[in-house]
Tab-separated table of C-alpha atoms in Angstrom:
chain	number	residue	atom	x	y	z
W	1	MET	CA	-26.216	200.653	199.331
W	2	MET	CA	-29.595	201.769	198.008
W	3	LYS	CA	-29.692	201.714	194.220
W	4	PRO	CA	-30.881	204.816	192.373
W	5	SER	CA	-34.290	204.767	190.754
W	6	LEU	CA	-34.495	204.999	186.971
W	7	LEU	CA	-35.116	208.757	187.180
W	8	GLU	CA	-32.213	209.211	189.621
W	9	ARG	CA	-29.921	207.215	187.373
W	10	VAL	CA	-30.844	209.312	184.347
W	11	GLY	CA	-30.446	212.485	186.370
W	12	TYR	CA	-27.350	211.890	188.507
W	13	SER	CA	-25.517	208.570	187.973
W	14	PRO	CA	-21.924	208.606	186.689
W	15	PHE	CA	-21.364	208.428	182.968
W	16	VAL	CA	-17.855	207.224	183.767
W	17	ALA	CA	-15.843	206.262	186.831
W	18	ASN	CA	-12.053	206.298	186.719
W	19	LEU	CA	-10.956	203.365	188.888
W	20	ILE	CA	-7.321	203.254	190.011
W	21	VAL	CA	-6.094	199.653	190.003
W	22	THR	CA	-2.561	200.517	191.153
W	23	ARG	CA	-0.736	203.742	191.991
W	24	ARG	CA	2.582	202.272	190.856
W	25	CYS	CA	3.981	203.172	187.442
W	26	ASN	CA	6.893	201.895	185.372
W	27	LEU	CA	7.701	205.472	184.311
W	28	ALA	CA	8.462	208.725	186.121
W	29	CYS	CA	7.280	211.432	183.712
W	30	GLY	CA	8.388	214.854	184.912
W	31	TYR	CA	4.930	216.447	184.590
W	32	CYS	CA	2.923	213.673	186.304
W	33	ASN	CA	1.760	213.620	189.938
W	34	GLU	CA	-0.471	210.539	189.701
W	35	TYR	CA	1.991	207.723	190.421
W	36	ASP	CA	4.546	206.240	192.776
W	37	ARG	CA	7.191	203.536	192.306
W	38	THR	CA	6.377	201.284	195.272
W	39	SER	CA	2.637	200.698	195.795
W	40	ALA	CA	1.254	197.189	195.565
W	41	PRO	CA	-1.656	196.625	193.172
W	42	VAL	CA	-5.122	196.827	194.678
W	43	PRO	CA	-6.233	193.202	195.261
W	44	ALA	CA	-8.559	191.960	192.530
W	45	ASP	CA	-11.287	190.993	194.990
W	46	VAL	CA	-11.233	194.537	196.427
W	47	LEU	CA	-11.510	195.997	192.925
W	48	GLU	CA	-14.402	193.660	192.162
W	49	GLU	CA	-16.177	194.861	195.300
W	50	ARG	CA	-15.656	198.491	194.243
W	51	LEU	CA	-16.950	197.707	190.767
W	52	GLY	CA	-20.093	196.271	192.356
W	53	GLN	CA	-20.512	199.451	194.395
W	54	LEU	CA	-20.092	201.595	191.297
W	55	ARG	CA	-22.613	199.501	189.415
W	56	ALA	CA	-25.062	199.898	192.310
W	57	LEU	CA	-24.732	203.674	191.912
W	58	GLY	CA	-25.877	203.291	188.316
W	59	THR	CA	-22.469	203.953	186.735
W	60	PHE	CA	-22.548	203.571	182.962
W	61	GLY	CA	-18.856	203.209	182.097
W	62	ILE	CA	-15.533	202.284	183.701
W	63	SER	CA	-12.052	203.541	182.887
W	64	LEU	CA	-9.281	201.475	184.489
W	65	SER	CA	-6.249	203.588	185.258
W	66	GLY	CA	-3.252	204.181	187.513
W	67	GLY	CA	-0.344	204.657	187.903
W	68	GLU	CA	0.032	202.146	185.132
W	69	PRO	CA	-2.803	199.597	185.057
W	70	THR	CA	-0.890	197.005	183.041
W	71	LEU	CA	1.295	196.439	186.125
W	72	HIS	CA	-1.718	194.788	187.767
W	73	PRO	CA	-1.214	190.999	187.566
W	74	GLU	CA	-4.971	190.295	187.339
W	75	LEU	CA	-5.973	193.077	184.973
W	76	ALA	CA	-7.865	190.771	182.602
W	77	ARG	CA	-9.876	189.395	185.522
W	78	VAL	CA	-10.893	192.940	186.473
W	79	VAL	CA	-11.959	193.689	182.886
W	80	LEU	CA	-13.942	190.460	182.790
W	81	ARG	CA	-15.761	191.492	185.966
W	82	CYS	CA	-16.612	194.875	184.439
W	83	ARG	CA	-18.267	193.130	181.524
W	84	ALA	CA	-20.078	190.634	183.756
W	85	LEU	CA	-21.540	193.500	185.787
W	86	GLY	CA	-22.985	195.026	182.632
W	87	PHE	CA	-21.171	198.353	182.353
W	88	VAL	CA	-22.005	199.921	179.002
W	89	ARG	CA	-18.362	200.788	178.347
W	90	THR	CA	-15.150	199.328	179.754
W	91	GLY	CA	-11.923	201.087	178.857
W	92	MET	CA	-8.356	201.523	180.039
W	93	ILE	CA	-5.758	204.305	180.038
W	94	THR	CA	-2.154	203.116	179.677
W	95	ASN	CA	1.289	204.340	178.653
W	96	GLY	CA	1.407	201.298	176.360
W	97	LEU	CA	4.948	200.168	177.103
W	98	LEU	CA	3.863	196.902	178.752
W	99	VAL	CA	1.063	196.045	176.326
W	100	THR	CA	2.381	192.772	174.929
W	101	PRO	CA	0.630	190.444	172.441
W	102	ALA	CA	-0.178	188.072	175.307
W	103	LEU	CA	-1.827	190.853	177.293
W	104	ILE	CA	-3.714	192.074	174.214
W	105	ARG	CA	-5.120	188.584	173.665
W	106	ALA	CA	-6.124	188.350	177.333
W	107	LEU	CA	-7.871	191.732	177.138
W	108	ASN	CA	-9.618	190.660	173.922
W	109	HIS	CA	-10.931	187.564	175.682
W	110	ALA	CA	-11.995	189.556	178.754
W	111	GLY	CA	-13.970	191.983	176.584
W	112	LEU	CA	-12.076	195.280	176.824
W	113	GLN	CA	-13.792	197.808	174.567
W	114	GLU	CA	-11.419	200.776	174.445
W	115	LEU	CA	-7.755	201.526	175.142
W	116	GLN	CA	-6.266	205.018	175.303
W	117	ILE	CA	-2.563	205.797	174.949
W	118	SER	CA	-1.023	209.250	175.275
W	119	ILE	CA	2.294	209.843	173.478
W	120	ASP	CA	4.388	212.920	174.215
W	121	GLY	CA	6.553	213.067	171.093
W	122	VAL	CA	9.042	211.105	169.033
W	123	HIS	CA	12.312	211.092	170.978
W	124	PRO	CA	12.833	210.536	174.738
W	125	ASN	CA	14.171	213.329	176.907
W	126	ALA	CA	14.691	214.131	180.581
W	127	THR	CA	10.928	214.621	181.076
W	128	THR	CA	9.416	211.658	179.265
W	129	GLU	CA	10.097	208.236	177.769
W	130	LYS	CA	6.505	207.909	176.578
W	131	VAL	CA	7.466	208.592	172.969
W	132	LEU	CA	6.988	207.109	169.535
W	133	ARG	CA	10.497	205.691	169.318
W	134	ASN	CA	9.775	203.510	172.363
W	135	LEU	CA	6.198	202.658	171.384
W	136	LYS	CA	6.203	201.832	167.660
W	137	LYS	CA	6.553	198.102	168.310
W	138	ARG	CA	3.676	198.111	170.831
W	139	LEU	CA	1.454	200.133	168.506
W	140	GLY	CA	2.123	197.662	165.704
W	141	GLU	CA	1.173	194.778	167.992
W	142	LEU	CA	-2.043	196.546	168.939
W	143	ARG	CA	-2.891	197.028	165.280
W	144	GLU	CA	-2.276	193.355	164.591
W	145	HIS	CA	-3.992	191.771	167.604
W	146	ALA	CA	-6.441	194.172	169.306
W	147	ARG	CA	-10.176	193.612	168.873
W	148	PHE	CA	-10.962	196.732	170.924
W	149	GLY	CA	-10.837	200.372	169.874
W	150	VAL	CA	-7.550	202.250	170.275
W	151	THR	CA	-7.251	206.024	170.723
W	152	VAL	CA	-3.801	207.610	170.465
W	153	SER	CA	-3.407	211.123	171.850
W	154	GLY	CA	-0.470	213.282	170.878
W	155	VAL	CA	0.332	215.391	173.945
W	156	ILE	CA	1.869	218.849	173.596
W	157	GLY	CA	4.123	220.059	176.399
W	158	ALA	CA	6.876	217.522	177.121
W	159	CYS	CA	8.696	217.351	173.760
W	160	PRO	CA	9.299	219.796	170.906
W	161	PRO	CA	5.760	220.561	169.715
W	162	GLY	CA	6.465	219.646	166.094
W	163	GLU	CA	6.962	216.023	167.161
W	164	VAL	CA	3.298	215.737	168.112
W	165	ALA	CA	2.276	216.054	164.457
W	166	GLU	CA	4.384	212.975	163.701
W	167	VAL	CA	2.592	211.096	166.484
W	168	ILE	CA	-0.784	212.032	164.999
W	169	ASP	CA	0.338	211.001	161.498
W	170	TYR	CA	1.513	207.621	162.776
W	171	ALA	CA	-1.721	206.993	164.677
W	172	GLU	CA	-3.758	207.738	161.550
W	173	LYS	CA	-1.524	205.488	159.458
W	174	LEU	CA	-2.268	202.555	161.795
W	175	GLY	CA	-6.013	203.247	161.736
W	176	PHE	CA	-6.274	204.412	165.350
W	177	VAL	CA	-8.415	207.334	166.533
W	178	PRO	CA	-6.101	210.375	166.835
W	179	ARG	CA	-6.481	213.175	169.382
W	180	VAL	CA	-4.342	216.101	170.474
W	181	LEU	CA	-3.990	217.113	174.121
W	182	VAL	CA	-1.963	219.617	176.122
W	183	VAL	CA	-0.128	218.724	179.329
W	184	HIS	CA	-1.850	220.126	182.411
W	185	ASP	CA	-0.140	220.999	185.683
W	186	GLU	CA	-0.893	219.691	189.177
W	187	SER	CA	-3.813	222.104	189.489
W	188	GLY	CA	-5.385	220.874	186.255
W	189	ARG	CA	-4.426	223.961	184.208
W	190	MET	CA	-2.758	224.306	180.801
W	191	LYS	CA	0.207	226.645	180.308
W	192	PRO	CA	1.457	226.196	176.725
W	193	SER	CA	4.122	228.342	175.073
W	194	PRO	CA	3.207	230.423	171.990
W	195	GLU	CA	4.787	227.811	169.688
W	196	GLU	CA	2.919	224.982	171.424
W	197	LEU	CA	-0.293	226.961	171.075
W	198	ARG	CA	0.264	227.407	167.321
W	199	VAL	CA	0.841	223.657	166.861
W	200	PHE	CA	-2.208	222.824	168.943
W	201	ARG	CA	-4.442	225.079	166.870
W	202	ARG	CA	-3.099	223.679	163.599
W	203	LEU	CA	-3.671	220.070	164.660
W	204	THR	CA	-7.132	220.619	166.127
W	205	ARG	CA	-8.279	222.294	162.897
W	206	ARG	CA	-7.084	219.245	161.006
W	207	LEU	CA	-8.567	216.471	163.154
W	208	PRO	CA	-12.261	215.550	163.341
W	209	ARG	CA	-13.773	215.931	166.794
W	210	THR	CA	-14.458	212.858	168.882
W	211	TRP	CA	-17.344	212.722	171.366
W	212	MET	CA	-14.801	213.637	174.052
W	213	ASP	CA	-14.161	216.939	172.272
W	214	PHE	CA	-17.759	217.680	171.298
W	215	VAL	CA	-17.693	220.953	173.238
W	216	ASP	CA	-14.611	222.901	172.153
W	217	TYR	CA	-13.514	224.486	175.420
W	218	ARG	CA	-9.790	224.326	174.776
W	219	GLY	CA	-9.526	227.363	172.513
W	220	ALA	CA	-10.982	229.653	175.172
W	221	LEU	CA	-8.958	227.955	177.895
W	222	LEU	CA	-5.690	228.438	176.058
W	223	ARG	CA	-6.539	231.994	174.999
W	224	ASP	CA	-8.095	233.335	178.211
W	225	GLY	CA	-7.003	230.874	180.905
W	226	ARG	CA	-10.632	230.021	181.660
W	227	ALA	CA	-13.592	228.376	179.938
W	228	PRO	CA	-16.553	228.407	182.324
W	229	PHE	CA	-18.751	225.312	182.496
W	230	LYS	CA	-20.910	223.495	185.035
W	231	CYS	CA	-18.690	220.791	186.488
W	232	ARG	CA	-20.600	217.631	187.447
W	233	ALA	CA	-17.644	215.764	188.976
W	234	GLY	CA	-18.649	213.730	191.994
W	235	SER	CA	-21.766	212.768	190.049
W	236	ARG	CA	-21.354	212.297	186.286
W	237	TYR	CA	-17.635	211.603	186.766
W	238	LEU	CA	-16.070	209.805	189.726
W	239	TYR	CA	-12.384	209.361	190.489
W	240	VAL	CA	-11.880	206.350	192.788
W	241	ASP	CA	-8.338	206.068	194.110
W	242	GLU	CA	-6.424	203.007	195.294
W	243	ASP	CA	-7.778	203.468	198.832
W	244	GLY	CA	-11.374	203.451	197.635
W	245	LEU	CA	-11.901	207.188	198.115
W	246	VAL	CA	-14.097	209.115	195.696
W	247	SER	CA	-12.826	212.537	194.597
W	248	TRP	CA	-13.965	214.992	191.967
W	249	CYS	CA	-10.880	214.170	189.890
W	250	SER	CA	-7.217	213.205	190.111
W	251	GLN	CA	-6.183	216.771	190.952
W	252	THR	CA	-8.651	217.385	193.807
W	253	ARG	CA	-7.942	214.452	196.123
W	254	ALA	CA	-6.945	216.855	198.905
W	255	VAL	CA	-10.108	218.934	198.429
W	256	PHE	CA	-12.912	216.381	198.356
W	257	ALA	CA	-12.795	212.705	199.313
W	258	LYS	CA	-15.384	210.231	200.587
W	259	PRO	CA	-15.219	206.421	200.823
W	260	LEU	CA	-16.935	204.730	197.902
W	261	ALA	CA	-18.499	202.257	200.357
W	262	ASP	CA	-20.388	205.188	201.927
W	263	TYR	CA	-21.247	207.000	198.694
W	264	THR	CA	-24.968	207.225	198.008
W	265	VAL	CA	-27.476	208.665	195.572
W	266	ASP	CA	-27.685	211.671	197.905
W	267	ASP	CA	-23.962	212.287	197.340
W	268	LEU	CA	-24.410	212.042	193.576
W	269	ARG	CA	-27.226	214.576	193.730
W	270	ALA	CA	-25.335	216.949	196.039
W	271	GLN	CA	-22.165	216.908	193.939
W	272	PHE	CA	-24.119	217.272	190.707
W	273	TYR	CA	-25.330	220.690	191.828
W	274	ALA	CA	-22.209	221.735	193.783
W	275	TYR	CA	-20.056	224.539	192.397
W	276	LYS	CA	-16.354	223.628	192.257
W	277	PRO	CA	-13.977	226.585	192.692
W	278	CYS	CA	-11.494	225.092	190.186
W	279	GLN	CA	-13.981	224.459	187.390
W	280	ASP	CA	-13.613	227.538	185.176
W	281	ALA	CA	-9.884	226.922	184.583
W	282	CYS	CA	-10.128	223.115	184.501
W	283	ALA	CA	-8.255	221.375	181.685
W	284	LEU	CA	-9.306	217.797	182.494
W	285	GLY	CA	-11.096	216.616	179.381
W	286	CYS	CA	-12.534	213.531	181.102
W	287	VAL	CA	-14.467	215.711	183.554
W	288	ARG	CA	-15.589	218.199	180.929
W	289	SER	CA	-16.753	215.421	178.600
W	290	ALA	CA	-18.794	213.782	181.342
W	291	SER	CA	-20.335	217.149	182.270
W	292	GLN	CA	-21.213	218.466	178.827
W	293	LEU	CA	-24.699	216.940	178.453
W	294	ASP	CA	-25.937	218.646	181.626
W	295	GLY	CA	-24.862	222.172	180.825
W	296	TRP	CA	-28.481	223.313	180.605
W	297	ARG	CA	-29.274	222.262	184.177
W	298	LYS	CA	-28.817	224.487	187.199
W	299	GLN	CA	-25.815	224.613	189.501
W	300	ALA	CA	-25.154	226.338	192.805
W	301	ALA	CA	-23.613	229.786	192.494
W	302	ALA	CA	-20.014	230.476	193.415
W	303	THR	CA	-19.517	231.587	197.003
């Protein structure tokens, strides 16, 4: 794989790659289409090879995900390899239920820099068990032991919306970075009820913006169903699934996929400029965040 030049890296390399370490999850949330209950974890040596390929593409940051990444038996080894390869940022997205003190200490030692947990409410229901009642112990252990940053997102859409405010309050009490999100469907779109929309607006006015929310697209998206932007997925953001296929994001695996082993600087450049038909209604904050710095640059017109 030919490495990008300095100018190519500045112009087209991924700001973040979401690397799936296992498709399996310990939960079965009713709104999620990104898991199964049977897949084996991707072997650590295969993940290390993919990390090397991502580094060769000039990738700046890695987000380890799933499924549920804490089901991977060699997760700390994978984090350690991320740090050895020199990624600027190494993070992980987890439901938090399996984050024990022993795992926290292992992740500290490996050099994890950021952990993100999304919590749907306070009390479990038929849709979700990813709630504060089940996670308070784990959050307390993270506060006590973690040497990496922790972001807790209250997610509107799976529980009574008023419960999300309690999640945000609890995250702030523990000193974590709080965020508020809205559940998106399998097409990457938000469809909140009027009450959910009112709660979302109240919470977002209250919370300071993180870098991930620097461009406030969500108000227009929730009001109008669209918030046009220039999507740079396939370039500034890569989604690498358990089979080593690169897609624009988790919701477009059936639309665009190419083996990471064959992905080149030419692919980064082509996807940087490519118009994506789903982009105006996209609710995936990870893609929008990675795209926001390049909004001034050109993009192919819709066809």
